[in-house]
CSV table of C-alpha atoms and ligand atoms in Angstrom, one decimal:
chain,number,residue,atom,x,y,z
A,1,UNK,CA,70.0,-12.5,-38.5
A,2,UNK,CA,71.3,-9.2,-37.0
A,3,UNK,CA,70.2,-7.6,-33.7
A,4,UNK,CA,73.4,-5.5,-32.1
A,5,UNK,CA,72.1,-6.2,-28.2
A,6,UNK,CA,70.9,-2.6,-26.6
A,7,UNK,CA,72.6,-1.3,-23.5
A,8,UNK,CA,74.9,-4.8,-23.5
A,9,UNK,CA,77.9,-3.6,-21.2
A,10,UNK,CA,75.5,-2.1,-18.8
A,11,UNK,CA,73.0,-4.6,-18.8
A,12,UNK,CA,75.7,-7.4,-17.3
A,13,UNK,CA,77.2,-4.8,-15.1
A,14,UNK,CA,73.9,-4.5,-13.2
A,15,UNK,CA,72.7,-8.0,-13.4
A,16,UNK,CA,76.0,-9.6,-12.5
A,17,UNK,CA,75.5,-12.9,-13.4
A,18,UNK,CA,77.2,-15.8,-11.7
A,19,UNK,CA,78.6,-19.1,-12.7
A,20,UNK,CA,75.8,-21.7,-11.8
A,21,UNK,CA,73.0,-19.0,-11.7
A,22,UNK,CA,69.8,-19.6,-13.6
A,23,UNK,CA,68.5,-16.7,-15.4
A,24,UNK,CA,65.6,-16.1,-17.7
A,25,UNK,CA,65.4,-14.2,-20.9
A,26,UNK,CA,62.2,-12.9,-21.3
A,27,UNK,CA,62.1,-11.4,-24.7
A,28,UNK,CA,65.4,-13.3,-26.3
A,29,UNK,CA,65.0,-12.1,-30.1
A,30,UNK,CA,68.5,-12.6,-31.9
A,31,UNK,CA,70.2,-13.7,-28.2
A,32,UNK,CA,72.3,-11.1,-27.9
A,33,UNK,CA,71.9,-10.4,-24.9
A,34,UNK,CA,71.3,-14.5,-23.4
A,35,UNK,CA,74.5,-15.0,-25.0
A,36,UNK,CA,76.4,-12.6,-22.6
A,37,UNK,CA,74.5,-13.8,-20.1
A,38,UNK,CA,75.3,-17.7,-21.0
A,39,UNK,CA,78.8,-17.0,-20.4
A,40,UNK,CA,78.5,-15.5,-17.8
A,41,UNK,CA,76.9,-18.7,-16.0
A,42,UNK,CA,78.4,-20.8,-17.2
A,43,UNK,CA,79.3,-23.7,-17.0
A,44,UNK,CA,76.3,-25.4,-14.7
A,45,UNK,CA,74.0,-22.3,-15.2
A,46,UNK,CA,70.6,-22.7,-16.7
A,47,UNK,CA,69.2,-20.2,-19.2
A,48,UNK,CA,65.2,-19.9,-20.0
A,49,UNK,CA,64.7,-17.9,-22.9
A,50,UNK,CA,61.6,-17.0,-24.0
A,51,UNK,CA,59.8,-15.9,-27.0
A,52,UNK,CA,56.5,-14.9,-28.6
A,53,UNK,CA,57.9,-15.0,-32.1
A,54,UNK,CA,58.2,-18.4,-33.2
A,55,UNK,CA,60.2,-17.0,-36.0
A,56,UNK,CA,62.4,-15.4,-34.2
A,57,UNK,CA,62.9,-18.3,-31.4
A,58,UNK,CA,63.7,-21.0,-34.1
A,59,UNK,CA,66.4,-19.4,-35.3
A,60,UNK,CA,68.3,-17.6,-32.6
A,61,UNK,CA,67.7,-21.9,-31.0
A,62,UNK,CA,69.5,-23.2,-33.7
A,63,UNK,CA,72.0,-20.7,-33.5
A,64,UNK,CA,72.4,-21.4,-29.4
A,65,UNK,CA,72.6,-25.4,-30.8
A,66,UNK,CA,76.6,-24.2,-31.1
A,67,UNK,CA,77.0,-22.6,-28.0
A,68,UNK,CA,77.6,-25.8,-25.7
A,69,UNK,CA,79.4,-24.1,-22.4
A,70,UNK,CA,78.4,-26.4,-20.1
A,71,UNK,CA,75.0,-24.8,-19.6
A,72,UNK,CA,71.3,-25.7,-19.5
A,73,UNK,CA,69.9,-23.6,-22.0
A,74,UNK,CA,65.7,-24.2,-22.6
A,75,UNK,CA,63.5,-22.3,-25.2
A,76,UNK,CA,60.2,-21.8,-24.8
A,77,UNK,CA,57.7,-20.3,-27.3
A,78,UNK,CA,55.3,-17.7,-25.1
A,79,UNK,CA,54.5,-14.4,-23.8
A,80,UNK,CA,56.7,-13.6,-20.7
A,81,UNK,CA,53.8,-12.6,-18.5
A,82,UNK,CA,53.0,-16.4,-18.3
A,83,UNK,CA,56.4,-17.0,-16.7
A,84,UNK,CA,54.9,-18.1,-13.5
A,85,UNK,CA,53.1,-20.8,-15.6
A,86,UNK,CA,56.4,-21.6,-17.8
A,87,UNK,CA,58.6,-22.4,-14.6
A,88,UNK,CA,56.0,-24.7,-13.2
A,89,UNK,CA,55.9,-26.3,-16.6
A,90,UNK,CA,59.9,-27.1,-17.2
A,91,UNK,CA,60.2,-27.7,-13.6
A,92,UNK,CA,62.4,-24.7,-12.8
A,93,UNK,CA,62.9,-22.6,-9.5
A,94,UNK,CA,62.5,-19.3,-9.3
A,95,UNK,CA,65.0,-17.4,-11.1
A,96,UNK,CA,68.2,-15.6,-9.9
A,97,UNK,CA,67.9,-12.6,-12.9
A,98,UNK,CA,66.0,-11.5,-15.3
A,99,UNK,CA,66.2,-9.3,-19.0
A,100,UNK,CA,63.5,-8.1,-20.3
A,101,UNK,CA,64.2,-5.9,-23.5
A,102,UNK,CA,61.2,-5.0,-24.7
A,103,UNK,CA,59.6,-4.4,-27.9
A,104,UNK,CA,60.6,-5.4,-31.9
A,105,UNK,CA,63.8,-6.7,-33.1
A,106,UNK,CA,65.6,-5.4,-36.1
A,107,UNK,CA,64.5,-9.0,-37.7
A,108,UNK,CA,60.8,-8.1,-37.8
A,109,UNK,CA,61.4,-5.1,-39.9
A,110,UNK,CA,63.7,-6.9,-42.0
A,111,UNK,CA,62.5,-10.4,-41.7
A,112,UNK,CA,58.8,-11.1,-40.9
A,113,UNK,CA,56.9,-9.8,-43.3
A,114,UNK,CA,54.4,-9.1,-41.1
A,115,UNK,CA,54.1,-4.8,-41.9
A,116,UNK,CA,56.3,-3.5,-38.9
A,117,UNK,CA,58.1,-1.2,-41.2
A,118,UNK,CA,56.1,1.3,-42.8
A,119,UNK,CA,58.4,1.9,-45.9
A,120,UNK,CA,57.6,-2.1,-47.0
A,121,UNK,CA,54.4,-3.7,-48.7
A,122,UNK,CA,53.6,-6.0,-46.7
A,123,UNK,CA,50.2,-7.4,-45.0
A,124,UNK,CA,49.2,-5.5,-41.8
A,125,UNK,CA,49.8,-7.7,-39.1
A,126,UNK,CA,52.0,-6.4,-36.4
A,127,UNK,CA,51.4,-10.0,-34.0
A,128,UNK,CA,54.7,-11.2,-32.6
A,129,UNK,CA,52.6,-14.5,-32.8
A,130,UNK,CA,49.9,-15.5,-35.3
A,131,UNK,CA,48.5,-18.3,-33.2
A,132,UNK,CA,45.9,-15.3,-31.9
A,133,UNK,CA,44.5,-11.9,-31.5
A,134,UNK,CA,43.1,-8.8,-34.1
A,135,UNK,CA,45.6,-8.1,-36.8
A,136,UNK,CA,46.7,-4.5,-37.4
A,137,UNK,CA,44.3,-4.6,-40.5
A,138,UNK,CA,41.6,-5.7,-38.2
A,139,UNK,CA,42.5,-3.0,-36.2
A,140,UNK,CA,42.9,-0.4,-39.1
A,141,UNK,CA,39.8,-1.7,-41.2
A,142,UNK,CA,37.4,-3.2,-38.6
A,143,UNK,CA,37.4,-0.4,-35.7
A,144,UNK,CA,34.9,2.8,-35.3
A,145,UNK,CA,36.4,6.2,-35.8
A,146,UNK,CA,36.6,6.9,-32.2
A,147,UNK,CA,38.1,3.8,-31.0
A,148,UNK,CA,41.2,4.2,-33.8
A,149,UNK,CA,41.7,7.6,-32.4
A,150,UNK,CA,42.2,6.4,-29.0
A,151,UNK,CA,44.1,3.8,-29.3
A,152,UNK,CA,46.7,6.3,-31.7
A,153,UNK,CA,46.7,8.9,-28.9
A,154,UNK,CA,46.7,6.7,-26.0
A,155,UNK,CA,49.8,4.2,-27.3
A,156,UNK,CA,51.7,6.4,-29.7
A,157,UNK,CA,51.1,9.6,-28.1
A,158,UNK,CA,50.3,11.3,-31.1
A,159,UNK,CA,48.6,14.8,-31.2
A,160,UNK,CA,47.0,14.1,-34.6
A,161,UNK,CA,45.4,11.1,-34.0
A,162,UNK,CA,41.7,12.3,-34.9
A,163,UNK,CA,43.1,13.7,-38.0
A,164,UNK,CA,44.8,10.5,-39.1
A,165,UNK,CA,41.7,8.3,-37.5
A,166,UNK,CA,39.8,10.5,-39.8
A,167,UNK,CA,41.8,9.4,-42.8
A,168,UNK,CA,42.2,6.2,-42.1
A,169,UNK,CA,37.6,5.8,-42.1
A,170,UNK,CA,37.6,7.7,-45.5
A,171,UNK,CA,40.1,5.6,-47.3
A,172,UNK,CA,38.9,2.5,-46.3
A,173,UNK,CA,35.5,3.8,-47.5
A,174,UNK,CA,37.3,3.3,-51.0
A,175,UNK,CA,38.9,0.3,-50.3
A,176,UNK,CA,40.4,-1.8,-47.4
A,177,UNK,CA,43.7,-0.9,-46.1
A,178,UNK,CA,45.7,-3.7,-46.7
A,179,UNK,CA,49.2,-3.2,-46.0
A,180,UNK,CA,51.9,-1.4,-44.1
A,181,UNK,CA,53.1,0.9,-47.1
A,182,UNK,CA,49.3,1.7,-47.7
A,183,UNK,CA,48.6,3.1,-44.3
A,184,UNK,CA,52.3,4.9,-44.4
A,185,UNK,CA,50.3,6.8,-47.6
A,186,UNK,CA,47.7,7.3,-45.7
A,187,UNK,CA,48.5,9.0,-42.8
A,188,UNK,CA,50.9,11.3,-45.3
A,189,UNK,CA,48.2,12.5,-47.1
A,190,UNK,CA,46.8,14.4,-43.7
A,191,UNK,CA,50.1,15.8,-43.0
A,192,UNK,CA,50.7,16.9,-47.5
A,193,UNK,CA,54.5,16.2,-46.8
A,194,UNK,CA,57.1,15.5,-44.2
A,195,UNK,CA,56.5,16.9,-40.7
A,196,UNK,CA,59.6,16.7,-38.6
A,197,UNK,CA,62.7,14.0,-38.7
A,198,UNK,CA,61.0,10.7,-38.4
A,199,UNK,CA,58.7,9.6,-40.5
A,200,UNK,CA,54.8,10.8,-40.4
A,201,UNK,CA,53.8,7.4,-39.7
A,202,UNK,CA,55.4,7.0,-36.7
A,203,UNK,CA,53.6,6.9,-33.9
A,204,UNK,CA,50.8,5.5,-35.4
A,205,UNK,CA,53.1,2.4,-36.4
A,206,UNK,CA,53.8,2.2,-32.8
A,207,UNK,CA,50.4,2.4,-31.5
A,208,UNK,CA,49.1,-0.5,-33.4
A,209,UNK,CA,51.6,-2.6,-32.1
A,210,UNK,CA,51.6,-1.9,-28.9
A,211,UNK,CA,47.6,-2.1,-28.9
A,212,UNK,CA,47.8,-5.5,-31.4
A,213,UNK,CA,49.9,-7.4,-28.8
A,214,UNK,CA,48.4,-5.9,-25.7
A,215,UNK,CA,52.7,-5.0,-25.1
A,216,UNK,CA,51.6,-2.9,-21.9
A,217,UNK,CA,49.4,-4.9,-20.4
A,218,UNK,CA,52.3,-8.1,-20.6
A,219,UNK,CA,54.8,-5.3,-19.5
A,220,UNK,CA,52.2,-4.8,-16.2
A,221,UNK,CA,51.1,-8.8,-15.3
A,222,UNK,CA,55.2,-9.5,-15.2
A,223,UNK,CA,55.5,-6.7,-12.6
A,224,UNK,CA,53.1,-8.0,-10.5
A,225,UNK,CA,54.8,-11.4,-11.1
A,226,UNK,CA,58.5,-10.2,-10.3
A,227,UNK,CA,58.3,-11.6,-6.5
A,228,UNK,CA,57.1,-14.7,-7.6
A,229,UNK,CA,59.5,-15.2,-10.3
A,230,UNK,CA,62.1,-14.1,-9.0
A,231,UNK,CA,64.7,-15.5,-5.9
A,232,UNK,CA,65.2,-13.3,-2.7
A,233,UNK,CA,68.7,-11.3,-4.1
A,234,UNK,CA,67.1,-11.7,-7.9
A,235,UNK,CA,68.0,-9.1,-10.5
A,236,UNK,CA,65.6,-7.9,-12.8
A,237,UNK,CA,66.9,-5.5,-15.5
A,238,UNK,CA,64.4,-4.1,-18.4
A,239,UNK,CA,65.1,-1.8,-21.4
A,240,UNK,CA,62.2,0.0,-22.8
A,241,UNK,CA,62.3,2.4,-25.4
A,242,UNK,CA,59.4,5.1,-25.0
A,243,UNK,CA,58.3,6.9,-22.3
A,244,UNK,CA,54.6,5.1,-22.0
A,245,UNK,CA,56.6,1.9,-20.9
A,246,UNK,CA,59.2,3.7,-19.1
A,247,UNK,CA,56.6,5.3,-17.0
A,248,UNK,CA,55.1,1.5,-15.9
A,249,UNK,CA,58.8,0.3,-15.2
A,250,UNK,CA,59.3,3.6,-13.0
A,251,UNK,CA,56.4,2.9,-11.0
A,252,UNK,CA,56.2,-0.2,-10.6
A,253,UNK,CA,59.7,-0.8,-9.2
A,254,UNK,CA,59.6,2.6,-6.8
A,255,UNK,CA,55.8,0.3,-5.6
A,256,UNK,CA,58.0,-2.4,-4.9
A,257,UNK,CA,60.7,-0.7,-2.7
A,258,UNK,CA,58.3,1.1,-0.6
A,259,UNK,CA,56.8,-1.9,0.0
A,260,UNK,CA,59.9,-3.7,1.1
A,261,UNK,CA,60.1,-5.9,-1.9
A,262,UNK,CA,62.7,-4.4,-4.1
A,263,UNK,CA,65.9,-2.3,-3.8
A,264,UNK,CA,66.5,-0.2,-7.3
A,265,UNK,CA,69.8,-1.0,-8.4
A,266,UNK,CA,70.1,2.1,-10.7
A,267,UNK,CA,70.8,6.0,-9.0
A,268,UNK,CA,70.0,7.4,-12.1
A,269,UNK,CA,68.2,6.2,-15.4
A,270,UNK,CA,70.7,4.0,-17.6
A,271,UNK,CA,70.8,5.7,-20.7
A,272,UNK,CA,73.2,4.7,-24.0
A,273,UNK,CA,77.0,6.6,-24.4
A,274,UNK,CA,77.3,8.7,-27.2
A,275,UNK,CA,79.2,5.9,-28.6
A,276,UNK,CA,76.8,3.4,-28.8
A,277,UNK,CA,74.0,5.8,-30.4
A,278,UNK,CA,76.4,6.6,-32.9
A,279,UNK,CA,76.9,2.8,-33.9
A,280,UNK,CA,73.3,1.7,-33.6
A,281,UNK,CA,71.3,4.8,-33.8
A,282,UNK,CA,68.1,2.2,-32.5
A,283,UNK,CA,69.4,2.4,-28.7
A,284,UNK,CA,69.0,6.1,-28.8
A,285,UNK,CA,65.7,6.0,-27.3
A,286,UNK,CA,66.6,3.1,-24.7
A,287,UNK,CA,66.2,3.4,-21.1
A,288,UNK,CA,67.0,1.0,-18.2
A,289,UNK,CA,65.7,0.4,-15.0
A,290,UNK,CA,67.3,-3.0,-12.7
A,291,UNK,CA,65.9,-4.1,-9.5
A,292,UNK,CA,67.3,-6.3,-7.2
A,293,UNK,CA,64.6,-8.6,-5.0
A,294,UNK,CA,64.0,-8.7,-1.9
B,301,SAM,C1,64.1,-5.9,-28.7
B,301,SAM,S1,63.9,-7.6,-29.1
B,301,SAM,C2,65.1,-8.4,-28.0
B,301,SAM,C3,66.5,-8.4,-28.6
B,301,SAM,C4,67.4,-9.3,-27.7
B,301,SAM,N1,67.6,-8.8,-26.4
B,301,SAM,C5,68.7,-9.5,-28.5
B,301,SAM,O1,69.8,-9.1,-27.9
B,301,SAM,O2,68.8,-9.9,-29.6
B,301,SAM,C6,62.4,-8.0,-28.3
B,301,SAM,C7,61.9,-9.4,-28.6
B,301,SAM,O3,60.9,-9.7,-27.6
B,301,SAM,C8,59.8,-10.4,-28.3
B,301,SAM,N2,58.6,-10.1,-27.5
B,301,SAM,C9,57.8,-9.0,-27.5
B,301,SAM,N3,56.9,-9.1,-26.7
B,301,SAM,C10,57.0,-10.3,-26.0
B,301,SAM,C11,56.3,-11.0,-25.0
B,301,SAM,N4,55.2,-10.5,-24.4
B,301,SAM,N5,56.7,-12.2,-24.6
B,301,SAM,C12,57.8,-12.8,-25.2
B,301,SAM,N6,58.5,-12.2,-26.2
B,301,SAM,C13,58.1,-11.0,-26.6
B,301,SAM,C14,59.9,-10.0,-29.7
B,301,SAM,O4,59.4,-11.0,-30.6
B,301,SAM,C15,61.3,-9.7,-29.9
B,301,SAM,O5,62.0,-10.8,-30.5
């Protein structure tokens, strides 16, 4: 399983962690980013890493079986916004950092099977966890005309959504739309070729995930939930990768500093170096935001 860690160097810069600290993983995917962070703390730190996908969790758990650096190291199969819940449960303190890093890994495009990537033919699902929720082909073949519109403007930002919405209804008048490579061929037929340097499907791709897994609302309850997550001098740090969760991050951090409950550690927006788009062209979207608690 590869997943080359976003924003790595910059990410343990801000959120300094110490030997003995206990931190929390939110989104831990492949555990590039824990990993840094494990050494970092260790030994006699604790590391809670969390995630939805129990795919994705098994694996990057066996792989941490190897890692013994004198660490606690605890997995836990959840959605981060019930981290107030998970620390009761294990028994744990309130944390002294935090990563979020939000989004899909590499491994459910490759990996899942689950229709993140349009290019494959595989089932529309889009859920980091099958235990619940509308599928993206509930989604695509269930909802009203309207509804599908909104939901591809509101979470993919895309100016053609009524067109595509459009095509979506009258192709699955003909027959359902049953996975990701079908939809791709959908939406190209409103478009009758390639529009501009990614691919048509896009934002639409986007939109249903975001909207299948409800990824802003979680992004929103865990902001609430930083002071009570989080130690007095915890560090927050979260990477986002389009402007409709940047915008949530931005806000909700400058709420908690004029309220006296956070001090941004960034001056400016933490953006990749040319060097690191040019190895993983994935980061070149990726912004990040720390906050320190107070
Ligand atoms: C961009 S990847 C993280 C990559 C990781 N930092 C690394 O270095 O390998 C995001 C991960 O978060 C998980 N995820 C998405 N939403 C989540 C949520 N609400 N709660 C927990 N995990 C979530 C996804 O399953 C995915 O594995």
């Amino acid at each position: 399983m590869s997943h080359v860690p976003v924003l790595l160097k910059e990410v343990i810069e801000i959120l300094n962690p110490k030997k003995g600290e206990f931190f929390v993983d939110g989104t831990l995917g492949a555990g590039g980013h824990a990993e840094e962070i494990l050494k970092k703390i260790s030994p006699g730190g604790t590391l809670l890493g969390i995630d939805w996908d129990p795919g994705i969790l098994e694996e990057t758990k066996k792989r941490f079986e190897g890692l013994d650096l004198g660490s606690k190291k605890i997995f836990v199969e959840g959605n981060y916004a019930d981290l107030p819940r998970m620390l009761l449960g294990n028994h744990l303190p309130k944390a002294d950092g935090m990563i979020l890093d939000l989004g899909f890994s590499s491994w459910h495009i490759e990996s899942s099977g689950r229709g993140f990537s349009f290019g494959k033919d595989e089932p529309l699902d889009m859920r980091y966890n099958s235990r619940g929720g509308l599928t993206a082909y509930e989604t695509v073949n269930g909802f009203g005309e309207k509804i599908l519109a909104d939901i591809i403007y509101q979470y993919g930002e895309e100016r053609d959504s009524r067109r595509i919405a459009k095509a979506i209804v009258a192709a699955r008048r003909e027959k359902k739309i049953r996975t990701a490579k079908e939809l791709a061929n959908v939406i190209d037929t409103v478009f009758g070729g390639k529009r501009g340097a990614t691919s048509n499907a896009t934002k639409t791709f986007q939109a249903l995930r975001i909207y299948v897994n409800g990824e802003l609302e979680n992004l929103k309850t865990i902001l609430r939930e930083l002071p009570e997550v989080l130690k007095i001098g915890g560090r927050v740090g979260i990477i986002t990768f389009h402007s409709l969760e940047d915008r949530i991050v931005k806000n909700a951090f400058k709420m908690l500093q004029k309220n006296g409950q956070g001090k941004i550690l960034n001056k400016k927006i933490i953006k990749p170096e040319r060097e690191e788009v040019l190895g993983n062209p994935k980061s070149r979207s990726a912004k990040l935001r720390a906050i320190q608690i107070m």
